[in-house]
Coordinates of C-alpha atoms in Angstrom, one line a residue:
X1 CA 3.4 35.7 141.5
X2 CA 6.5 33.7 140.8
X3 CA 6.1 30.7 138.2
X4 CA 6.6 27.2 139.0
X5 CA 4.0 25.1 137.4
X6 CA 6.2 23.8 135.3
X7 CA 8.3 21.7 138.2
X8 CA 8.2 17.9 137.6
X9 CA 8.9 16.5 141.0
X10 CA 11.2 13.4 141.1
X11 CA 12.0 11.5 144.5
X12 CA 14.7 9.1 144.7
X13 CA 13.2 6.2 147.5
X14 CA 16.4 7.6 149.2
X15 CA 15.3 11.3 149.3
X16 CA 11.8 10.7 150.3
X17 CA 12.8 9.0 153.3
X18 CA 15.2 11.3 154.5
X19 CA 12.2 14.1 153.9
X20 CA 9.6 12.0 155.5
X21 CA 12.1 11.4 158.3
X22 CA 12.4 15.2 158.6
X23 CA 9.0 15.9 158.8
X24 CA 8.3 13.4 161.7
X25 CA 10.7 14.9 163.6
X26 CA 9.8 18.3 162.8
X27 CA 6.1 17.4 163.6
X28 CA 5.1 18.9 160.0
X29 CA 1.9 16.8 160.1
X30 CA -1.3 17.9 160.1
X31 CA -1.4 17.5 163.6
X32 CA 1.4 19.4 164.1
X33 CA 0.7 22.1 162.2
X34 CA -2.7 22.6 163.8
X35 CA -1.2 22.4 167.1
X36 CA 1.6 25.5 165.9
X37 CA -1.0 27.7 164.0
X38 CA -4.1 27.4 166.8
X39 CA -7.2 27.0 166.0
X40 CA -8.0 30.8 165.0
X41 CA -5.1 31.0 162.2
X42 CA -5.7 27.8 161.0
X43 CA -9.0 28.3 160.3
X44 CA -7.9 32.3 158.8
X45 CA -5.2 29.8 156.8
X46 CA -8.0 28.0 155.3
X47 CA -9.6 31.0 154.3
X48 CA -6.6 31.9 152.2
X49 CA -5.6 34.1 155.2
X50 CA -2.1 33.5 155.7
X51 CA -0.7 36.5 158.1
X52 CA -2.3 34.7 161.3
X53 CA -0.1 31.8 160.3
X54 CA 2.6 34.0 160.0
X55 CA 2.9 35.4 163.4
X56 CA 1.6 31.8 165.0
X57 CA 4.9 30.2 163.5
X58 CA 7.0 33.1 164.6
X59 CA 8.5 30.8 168.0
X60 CA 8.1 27.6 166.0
X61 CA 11.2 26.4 165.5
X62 CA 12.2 24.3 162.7
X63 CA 8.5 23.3 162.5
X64 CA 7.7 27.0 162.0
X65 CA 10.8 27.1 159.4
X66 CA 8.9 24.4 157.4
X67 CA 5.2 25.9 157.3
X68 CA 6.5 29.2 156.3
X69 CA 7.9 27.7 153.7
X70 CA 5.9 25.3 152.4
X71 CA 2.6 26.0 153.3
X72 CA 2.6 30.1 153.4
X73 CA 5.1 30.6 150.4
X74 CA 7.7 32.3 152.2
X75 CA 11.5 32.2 151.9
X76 CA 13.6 30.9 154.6
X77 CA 17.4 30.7 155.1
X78 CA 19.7 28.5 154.3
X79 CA 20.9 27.8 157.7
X80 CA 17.3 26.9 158.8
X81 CA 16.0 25.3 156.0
X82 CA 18.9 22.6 156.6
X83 CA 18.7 22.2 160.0
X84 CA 14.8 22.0 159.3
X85 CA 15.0 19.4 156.6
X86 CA 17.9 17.4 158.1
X87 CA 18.6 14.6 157.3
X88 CA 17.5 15.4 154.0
X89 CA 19.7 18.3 152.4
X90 CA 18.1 21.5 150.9
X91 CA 20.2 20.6 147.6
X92 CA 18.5 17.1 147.1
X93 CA 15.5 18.6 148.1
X94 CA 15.7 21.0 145.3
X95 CA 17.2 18.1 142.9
X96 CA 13.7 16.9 143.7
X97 CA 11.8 19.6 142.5
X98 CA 10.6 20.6 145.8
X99 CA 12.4 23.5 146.9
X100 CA 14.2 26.3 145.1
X101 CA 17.0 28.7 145.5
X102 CA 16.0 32.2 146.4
X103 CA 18.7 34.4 146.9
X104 CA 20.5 33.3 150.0
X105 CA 17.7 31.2 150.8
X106 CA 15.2 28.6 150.1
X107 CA 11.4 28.2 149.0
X108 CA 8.9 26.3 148.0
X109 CA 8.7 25.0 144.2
X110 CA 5.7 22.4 144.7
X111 CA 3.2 22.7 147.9
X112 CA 3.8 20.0 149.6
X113 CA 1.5 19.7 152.3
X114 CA 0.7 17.2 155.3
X115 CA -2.8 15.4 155.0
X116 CA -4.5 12.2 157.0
X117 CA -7.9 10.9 157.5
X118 CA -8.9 10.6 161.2
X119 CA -6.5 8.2 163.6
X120 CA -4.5 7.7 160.4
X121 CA -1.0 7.4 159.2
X122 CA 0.7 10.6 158.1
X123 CA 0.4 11.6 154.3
X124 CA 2.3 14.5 152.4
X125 CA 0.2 15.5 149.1
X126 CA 2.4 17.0 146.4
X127 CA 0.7 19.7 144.5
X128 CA 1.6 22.8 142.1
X129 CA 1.3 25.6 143.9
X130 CA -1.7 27.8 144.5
X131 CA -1.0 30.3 141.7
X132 CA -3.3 33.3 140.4
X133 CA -3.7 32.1 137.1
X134 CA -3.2 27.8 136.2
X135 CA -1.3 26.6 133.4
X136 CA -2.8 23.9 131.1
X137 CA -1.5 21.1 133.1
X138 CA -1.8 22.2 136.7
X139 CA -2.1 19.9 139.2
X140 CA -4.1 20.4 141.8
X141 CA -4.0 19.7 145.6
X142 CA -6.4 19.1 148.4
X143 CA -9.4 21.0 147.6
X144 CA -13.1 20.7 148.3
X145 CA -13.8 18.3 145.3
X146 CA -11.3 16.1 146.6
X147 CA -12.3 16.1 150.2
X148 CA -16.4 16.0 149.2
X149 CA -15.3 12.8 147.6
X150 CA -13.1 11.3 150.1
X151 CA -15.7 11.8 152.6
X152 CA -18.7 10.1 150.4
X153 CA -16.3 6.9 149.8
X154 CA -16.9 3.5 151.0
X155 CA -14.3 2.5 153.3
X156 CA -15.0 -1.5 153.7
X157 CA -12.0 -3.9 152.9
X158 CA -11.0 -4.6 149.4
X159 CA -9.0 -6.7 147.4
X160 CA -8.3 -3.8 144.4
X161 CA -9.2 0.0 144.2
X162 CA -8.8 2.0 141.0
X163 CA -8.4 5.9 141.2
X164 CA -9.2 6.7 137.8
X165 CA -7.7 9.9 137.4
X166 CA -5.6 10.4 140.4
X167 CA -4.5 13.8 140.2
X168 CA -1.9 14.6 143.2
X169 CA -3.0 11.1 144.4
X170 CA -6.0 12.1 147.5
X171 CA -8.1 9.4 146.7
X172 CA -5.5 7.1 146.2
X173 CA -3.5 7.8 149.6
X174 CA -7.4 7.1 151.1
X175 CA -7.9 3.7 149.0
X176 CA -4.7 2.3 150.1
X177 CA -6.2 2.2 154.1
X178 CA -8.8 -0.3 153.1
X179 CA -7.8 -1.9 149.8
X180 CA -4.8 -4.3 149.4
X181 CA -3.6 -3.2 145.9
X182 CA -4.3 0.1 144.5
X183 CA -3.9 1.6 141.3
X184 CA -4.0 5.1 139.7
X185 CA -4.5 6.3 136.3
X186 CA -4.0 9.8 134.8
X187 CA -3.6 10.9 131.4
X188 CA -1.9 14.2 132.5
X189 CA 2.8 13.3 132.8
X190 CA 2.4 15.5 135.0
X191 CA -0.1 14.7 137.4
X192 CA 1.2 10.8 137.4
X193 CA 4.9 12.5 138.6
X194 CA 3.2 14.5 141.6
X195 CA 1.3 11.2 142.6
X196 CA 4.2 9.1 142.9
X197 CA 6.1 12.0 145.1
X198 CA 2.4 11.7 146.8
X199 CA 3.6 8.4 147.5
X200 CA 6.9 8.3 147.9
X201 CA 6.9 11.1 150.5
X202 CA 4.0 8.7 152.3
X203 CA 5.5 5.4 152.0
X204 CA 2.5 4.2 150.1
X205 CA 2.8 1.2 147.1
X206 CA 0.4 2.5 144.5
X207 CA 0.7 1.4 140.9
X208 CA 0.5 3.8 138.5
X209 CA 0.0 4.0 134.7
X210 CA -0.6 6.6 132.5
X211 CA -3.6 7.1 129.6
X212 CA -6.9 8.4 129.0
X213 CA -10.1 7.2 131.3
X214 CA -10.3 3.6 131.4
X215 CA -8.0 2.7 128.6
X216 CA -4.7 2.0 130.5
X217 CA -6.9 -1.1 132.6
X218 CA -8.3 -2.1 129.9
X219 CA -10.0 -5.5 130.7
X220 CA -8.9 -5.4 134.4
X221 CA -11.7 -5.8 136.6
X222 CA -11.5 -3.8 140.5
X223 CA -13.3 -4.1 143.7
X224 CA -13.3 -0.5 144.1
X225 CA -13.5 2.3 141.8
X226 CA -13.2 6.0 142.8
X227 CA -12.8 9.0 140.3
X228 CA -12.8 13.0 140.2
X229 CA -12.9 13.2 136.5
X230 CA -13.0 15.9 134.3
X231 CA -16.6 17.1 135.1
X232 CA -17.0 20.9 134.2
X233 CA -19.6 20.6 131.4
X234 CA -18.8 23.2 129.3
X235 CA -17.7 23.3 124.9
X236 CA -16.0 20.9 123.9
X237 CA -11.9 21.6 124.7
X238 CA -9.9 21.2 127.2
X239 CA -8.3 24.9 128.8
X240 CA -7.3 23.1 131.9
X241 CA -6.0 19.0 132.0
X242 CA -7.9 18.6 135.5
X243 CA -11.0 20.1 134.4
X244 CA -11.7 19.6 131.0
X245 CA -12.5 16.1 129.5
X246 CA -12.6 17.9 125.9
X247 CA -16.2 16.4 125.1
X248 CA -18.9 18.7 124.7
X249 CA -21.2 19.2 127.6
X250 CA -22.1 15.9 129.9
X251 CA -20.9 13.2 127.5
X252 CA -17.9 12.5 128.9
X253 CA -19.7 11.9 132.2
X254 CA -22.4 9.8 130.3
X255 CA -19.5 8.0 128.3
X256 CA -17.8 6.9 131.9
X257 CA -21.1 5.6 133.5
X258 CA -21.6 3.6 130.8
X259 CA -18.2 2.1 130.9
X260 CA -17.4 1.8 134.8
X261 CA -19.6 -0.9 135.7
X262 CA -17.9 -3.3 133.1
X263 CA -13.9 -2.7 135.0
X264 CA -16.1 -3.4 138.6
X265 CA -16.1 -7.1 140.2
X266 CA -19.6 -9.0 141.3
X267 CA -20.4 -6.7 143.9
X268 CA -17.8 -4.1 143.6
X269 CA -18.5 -0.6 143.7
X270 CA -17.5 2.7 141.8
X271 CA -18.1 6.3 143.5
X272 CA -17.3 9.3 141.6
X273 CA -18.2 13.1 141.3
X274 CA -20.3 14.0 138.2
X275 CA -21.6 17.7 136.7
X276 CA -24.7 17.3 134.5
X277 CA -26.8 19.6 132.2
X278 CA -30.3 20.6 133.0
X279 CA -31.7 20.8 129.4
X280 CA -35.0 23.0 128.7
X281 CA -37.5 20.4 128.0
X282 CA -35.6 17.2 129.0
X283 CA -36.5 15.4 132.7
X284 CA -32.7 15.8 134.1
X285 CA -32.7 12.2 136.2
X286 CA -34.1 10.4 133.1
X287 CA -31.6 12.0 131.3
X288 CA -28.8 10.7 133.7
X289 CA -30.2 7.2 134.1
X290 CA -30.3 6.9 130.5
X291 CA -26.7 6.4 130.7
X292 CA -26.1 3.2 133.0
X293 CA -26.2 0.4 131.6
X294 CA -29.0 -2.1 132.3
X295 CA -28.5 -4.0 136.3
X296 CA -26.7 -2.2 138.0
X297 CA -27.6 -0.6 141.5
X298 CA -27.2 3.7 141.3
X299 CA -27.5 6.4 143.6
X300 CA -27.1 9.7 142.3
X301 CA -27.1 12.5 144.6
X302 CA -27.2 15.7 143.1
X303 CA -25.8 18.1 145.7
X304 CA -25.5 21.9 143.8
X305 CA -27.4 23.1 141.1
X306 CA -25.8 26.6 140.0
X307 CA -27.8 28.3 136.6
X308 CA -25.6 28.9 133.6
X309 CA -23.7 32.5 134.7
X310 CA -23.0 31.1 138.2
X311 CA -21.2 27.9 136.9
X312 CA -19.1 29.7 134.2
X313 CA -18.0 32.5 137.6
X314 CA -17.0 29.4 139.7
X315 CA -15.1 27.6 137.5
X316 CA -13.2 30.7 135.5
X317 CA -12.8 31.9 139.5
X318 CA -11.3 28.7 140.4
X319 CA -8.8 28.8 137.6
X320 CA -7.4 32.1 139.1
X321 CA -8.6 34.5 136.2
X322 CA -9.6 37.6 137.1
X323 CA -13.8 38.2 135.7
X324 CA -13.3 42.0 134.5
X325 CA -10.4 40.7 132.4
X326 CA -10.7 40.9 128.7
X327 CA -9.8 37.6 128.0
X328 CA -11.7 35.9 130.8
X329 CA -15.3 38.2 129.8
X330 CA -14.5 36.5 125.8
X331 CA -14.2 32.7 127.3
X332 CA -17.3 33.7 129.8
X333 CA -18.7 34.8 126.1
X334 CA -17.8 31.7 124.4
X335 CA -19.4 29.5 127.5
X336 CA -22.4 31.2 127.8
X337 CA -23.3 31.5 124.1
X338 CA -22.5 27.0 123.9
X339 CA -24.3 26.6 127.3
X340 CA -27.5 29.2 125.2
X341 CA -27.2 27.0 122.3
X342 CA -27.5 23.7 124.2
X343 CA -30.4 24.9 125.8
X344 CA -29.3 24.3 129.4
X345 CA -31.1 26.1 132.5
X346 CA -28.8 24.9 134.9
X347 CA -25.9 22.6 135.5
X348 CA -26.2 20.3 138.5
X349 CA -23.3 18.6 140.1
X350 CA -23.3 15.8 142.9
X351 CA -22.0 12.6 144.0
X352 CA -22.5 9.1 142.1
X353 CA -22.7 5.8 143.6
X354 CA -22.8 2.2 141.1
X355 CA -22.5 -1.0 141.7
X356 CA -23.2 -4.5 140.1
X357 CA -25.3 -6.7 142.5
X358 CA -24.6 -9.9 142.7
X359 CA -28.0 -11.1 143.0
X360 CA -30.9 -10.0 141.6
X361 CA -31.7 -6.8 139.5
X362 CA -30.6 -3.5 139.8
X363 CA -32.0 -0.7 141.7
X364 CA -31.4 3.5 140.6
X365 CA -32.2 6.4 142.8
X366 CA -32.2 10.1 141.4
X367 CA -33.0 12.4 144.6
X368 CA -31.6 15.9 145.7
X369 CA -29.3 15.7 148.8
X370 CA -30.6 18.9 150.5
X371 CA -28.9 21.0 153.0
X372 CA -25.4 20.9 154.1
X373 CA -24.2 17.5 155.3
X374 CA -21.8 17.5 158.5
X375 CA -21.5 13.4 158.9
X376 CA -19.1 12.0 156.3
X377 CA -21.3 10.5 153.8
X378 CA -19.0 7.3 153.0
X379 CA -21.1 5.2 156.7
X380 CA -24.8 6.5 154.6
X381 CA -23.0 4.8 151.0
X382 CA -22.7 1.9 153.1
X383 CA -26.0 1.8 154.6
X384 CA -27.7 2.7 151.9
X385 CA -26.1 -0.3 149.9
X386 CA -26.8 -3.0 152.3
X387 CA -30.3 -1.8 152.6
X388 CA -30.8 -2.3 148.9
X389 CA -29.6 -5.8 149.1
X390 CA -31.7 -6.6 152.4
X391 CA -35.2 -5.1 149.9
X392 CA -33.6 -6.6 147.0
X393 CA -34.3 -10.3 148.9
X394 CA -37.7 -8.6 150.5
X395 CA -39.1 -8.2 146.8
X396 CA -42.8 -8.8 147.2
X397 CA -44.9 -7.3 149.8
X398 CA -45.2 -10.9 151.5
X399 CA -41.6 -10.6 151.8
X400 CA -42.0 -7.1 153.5
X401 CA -45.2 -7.8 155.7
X402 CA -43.2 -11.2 157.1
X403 CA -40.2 -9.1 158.0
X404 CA -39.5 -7.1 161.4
X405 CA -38.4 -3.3 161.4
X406 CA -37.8 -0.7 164.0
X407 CA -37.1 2.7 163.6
X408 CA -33.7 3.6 163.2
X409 CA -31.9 5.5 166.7
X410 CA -32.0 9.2 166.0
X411 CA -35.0 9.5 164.6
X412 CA -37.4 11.8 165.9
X413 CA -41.2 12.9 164.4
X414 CA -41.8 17.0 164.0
X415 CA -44.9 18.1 164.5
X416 CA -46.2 21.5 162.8
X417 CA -49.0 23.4 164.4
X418 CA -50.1 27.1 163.3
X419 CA -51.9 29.8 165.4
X420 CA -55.5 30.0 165.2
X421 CA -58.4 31.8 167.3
X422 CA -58.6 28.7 169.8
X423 CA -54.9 27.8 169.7
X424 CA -52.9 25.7 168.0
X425 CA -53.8 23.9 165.1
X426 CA -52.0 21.4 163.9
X427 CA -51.0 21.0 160.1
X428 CA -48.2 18.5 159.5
X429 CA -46.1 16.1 161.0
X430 CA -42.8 14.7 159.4
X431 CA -40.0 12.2 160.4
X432 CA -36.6 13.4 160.6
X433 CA -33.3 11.6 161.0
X434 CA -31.1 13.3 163.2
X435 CA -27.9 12.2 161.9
X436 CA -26.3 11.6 158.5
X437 CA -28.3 13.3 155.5
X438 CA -31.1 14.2 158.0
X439 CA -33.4 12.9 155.8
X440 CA -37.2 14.1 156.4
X441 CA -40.2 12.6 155.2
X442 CA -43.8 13.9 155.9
X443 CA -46.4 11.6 157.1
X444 CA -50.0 11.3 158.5
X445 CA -51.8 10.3 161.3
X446 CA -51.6 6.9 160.0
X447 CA -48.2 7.0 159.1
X448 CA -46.9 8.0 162.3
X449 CA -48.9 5.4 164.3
X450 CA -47.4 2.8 162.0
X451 CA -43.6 3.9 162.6
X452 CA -44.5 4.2 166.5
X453 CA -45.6 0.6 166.2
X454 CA -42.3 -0.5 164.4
X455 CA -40.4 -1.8 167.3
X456 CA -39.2 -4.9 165.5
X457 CA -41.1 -7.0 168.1
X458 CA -43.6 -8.4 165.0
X459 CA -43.7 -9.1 161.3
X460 CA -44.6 -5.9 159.6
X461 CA -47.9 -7.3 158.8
X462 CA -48.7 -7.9 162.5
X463 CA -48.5 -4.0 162.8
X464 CA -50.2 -3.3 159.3
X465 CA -53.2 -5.5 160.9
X466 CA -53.7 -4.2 164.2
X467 CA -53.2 -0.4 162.7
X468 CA -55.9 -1.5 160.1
X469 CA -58.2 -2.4 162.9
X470 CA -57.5 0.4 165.1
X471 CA -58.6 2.9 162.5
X472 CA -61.3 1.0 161.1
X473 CA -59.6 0.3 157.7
X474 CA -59.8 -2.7 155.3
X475 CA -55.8 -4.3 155.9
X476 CA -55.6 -4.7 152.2
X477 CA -56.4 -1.0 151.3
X478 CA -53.4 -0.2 154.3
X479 CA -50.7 -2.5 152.6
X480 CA -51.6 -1.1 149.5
X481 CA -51.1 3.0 151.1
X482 CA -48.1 1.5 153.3
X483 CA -46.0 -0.4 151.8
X484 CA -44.4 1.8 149.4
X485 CA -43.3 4.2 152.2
X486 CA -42.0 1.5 154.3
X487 CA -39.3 0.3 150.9
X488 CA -38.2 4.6 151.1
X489 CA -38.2 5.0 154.6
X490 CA -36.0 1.8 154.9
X491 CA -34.0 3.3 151.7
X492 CA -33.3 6.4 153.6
X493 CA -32.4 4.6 156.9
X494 CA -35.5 5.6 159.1
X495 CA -36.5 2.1 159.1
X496 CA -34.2 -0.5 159.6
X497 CA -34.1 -4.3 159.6
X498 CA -34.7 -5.5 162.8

């Protein structure tokens, strides 16, 4: 495997318009590309299959030229490569850090790759390449951390964004669609000079600065905060910049909770990824609420939970070691014996939503996001955050009986039922949203003639009262069993305001 982590990319204004002008024409967009590869070797392409790709691009022209170059590691001829990159020449291109002489041809130093979010602009990530085994400061591109978080990020207009710890500049390029000024932080030289060829190459104005967490805006206050810290817990030292935050274990993680809210506006919210330990003994969502400071709203989803062995095998496999190795089996060694010592079980990791209300005090959810999740998550963020504030000014349950709900469209009730000698018996019955989380919630008889009657038509209470009658229950004794369903149920988007 040929080294190149080393490359710092440097794009004149001048040379990243003449490459962004190339790759239009060319069509090297992820469009494009799809469109050349088919749907088959694209996919086999994101398995880290590259021969479909091969053959796909084998009548694509220069478009073909530039994906076998930069996106399958291939060498390409001089003659091509020219006419591919035109008007930008393969000599400034290299000059830039983006190509390289081999032999009597050209390839790829950095990956530089087309990205977008849906019915937007065009976006080129620079990135070190995909190499077996990561240097200290390798800089990663578009992986599934980056995309998890993109896709669980509130999108709604914005004044400021922060990407603490931008990396190759992902979160930022997605900040910069819904936020009018956007800034990015790293502490890594290295990861700050593939950002701004991130941006260059996109024609995106990010400001960037360079320092550890949240000391280069220190004092500076944003509308929007996103992050991909650091979050491997693991002994304290850092083997790779991206992944390491040097702290032992969590505290890193607990360190930045406690310190985001402060850089937010009234209002403003922070979204980032997180890894915590699951200590032998300890409650694990006490343990990760412990670290927020006091009034602010939180949602913490935890998403994976992996036990001790499997996290160290992800993370050494993700840096490209090899697991029979000598070297990698006395790091797994090292890990295993600090994770022992710490008394861990497992490690969970997930995505973390904050915010500072501007009325009113704070509200923090710990829950497990089960199941895979095939709607974006950023539209349930939202949701979920507006539904807070609307039972954040519905605080007593006078409030609540005096308001109209319906159920939520997509919602459907599951009924369980078992095989007995005279049939089917039923057992169970649950709500499920159909979209989104697909949140599921079991209920009763009582419980599902309540949501039936939730049309929006009457006050709550109205509905509480004639249930209470219909079943021949004291009204007090059903507000008292109903009412905290209703706040989760409306929490989880089954029932909305009406």
């Amino acid at each position: 495997m040929r080294k190149t982590a080393h490359v710092v990319p440097d794009l004149s204004p001048a040379v990243a318009d003449a490459l962004r002008t190339g790759f239009l024409r060319c069509g090297y967009t992820t469009d494009g590309v799809r469109r050349l590869l088919g749907e088959t070797a694209h996919a086999a392409l994101g398995r880290g299959e590259p021969e479909p790709a091969h053959r796909a691009t084998a009548d694509g022209g220069e478009l073909g030229v530039l994906v076998r170059m930069l996106l399958l590691g291939g060498t390409e001829p001089d003659a091509a490569v020219t006419a591919a990159l035109a008007p930008c020449s393969p000599a400034d291109a290299a000059a830039a850090g983006l190509i390289t002489r081999d032999g009597d041809g050209w390839r790829a130093a950095l990956d530089v790759r087309p990205y977008a979010e849906q019915d937007g602009p065009p976006w080129w990530v620079v990135s070190d390449l995909d190499l077996r085994r990561q240097d200290r400061d390798h800089v990663t591109g578009v992986g599934a951390a980056s995309i998890t978080l993109a896709a669980a990020t509130v999108r709604t207009p914005a004044e400021t964004a922060l990407d603490l710890g931008t990396g190759c500049g992902v979160q930022a390029l997605h900040a910069s669609a819904h936020a009018r000024r956007v800034t990015g932080t790293d502490v890594a030289p290295r990861a700050l000079a593939a950002a701004r060829a991130t941006f260059a190459l996109s024609g995106v104005d990010v400001e960037l600065l360079e320092g550890p967490w949240l000391a280069p805006v220190a004092g500076r206050r944003f509308d929007r905060i996103v992050s991909n810290p650091p979050f491997v817990p693991g002994p304290p030292r850092i083997d790779l910049v991206y992944r390491d935050s040097g702290a032992a274990g969590d505290d890193a993680l607990a360190a930045l909770l406690g310190d985001l809210p402060r850089h937010l506006t009234p209002g403003g919210v922070a979204q980032l990824l997180g890894s915590w330990l699951h200590v032998r003994g300890q409650d694990w969502p006490e343990r990760v609420t412990s670290w927020l400071p006091d009034g602010v709203d939180a949602w913490i989803l935890q998403r994976e939970v992996a036990d001790p062995a499997m996290h160290v095998g992800i993370w050494q496999r993700d840096a490209g070691l090899d697991p029979a190795a000598p070297a990698t089996r006395a790091q797994a060694g090292e890990w295993l014996d600090w994770l022992e010592s710490a008394d861990v079980e497992a490690v969970g990791f997930g995505v973390i939503t904050l915010r500072v209300p501007e009325h009113g005090p704070g509200t923090v959810v710990v829950e497990d996001l089960q199941g895979a999740v095939d709607d974006p998550l950023g539209p349930e963020v939202e949701g979920w955050l507006d539904r807070v504030d609307w039972l954040r000014a519905h605080p007593t349950d006078a409030d609540l009986l005096g308001a109209r709900v319906t159920i939520a469209p997509g919602v459907v009730l599951e009924r369980c039922a078992e095989p007995g000698e005279e049939g089917w018996t039923q057992t169970g019955a649950a709500v499920v949203r159909t979209d989104g989380p697909r949140w599921r919630h079991e209920v009763d008889e009582l419980g599902a003639a309540l949501l039936a009657g939730c049309r929006g038509q009457m006050p709550l209470g109205d509905v509480v009262g004639l249930l209470a009658f219909a079943h021949d229950r004291p009204t007090d004794a059903v507000v008292a069993e109903a009412l905290p369903a209703v706040r989760e149920l409306v929490r989880h988007g089954v029932l909305v305001p009406a």
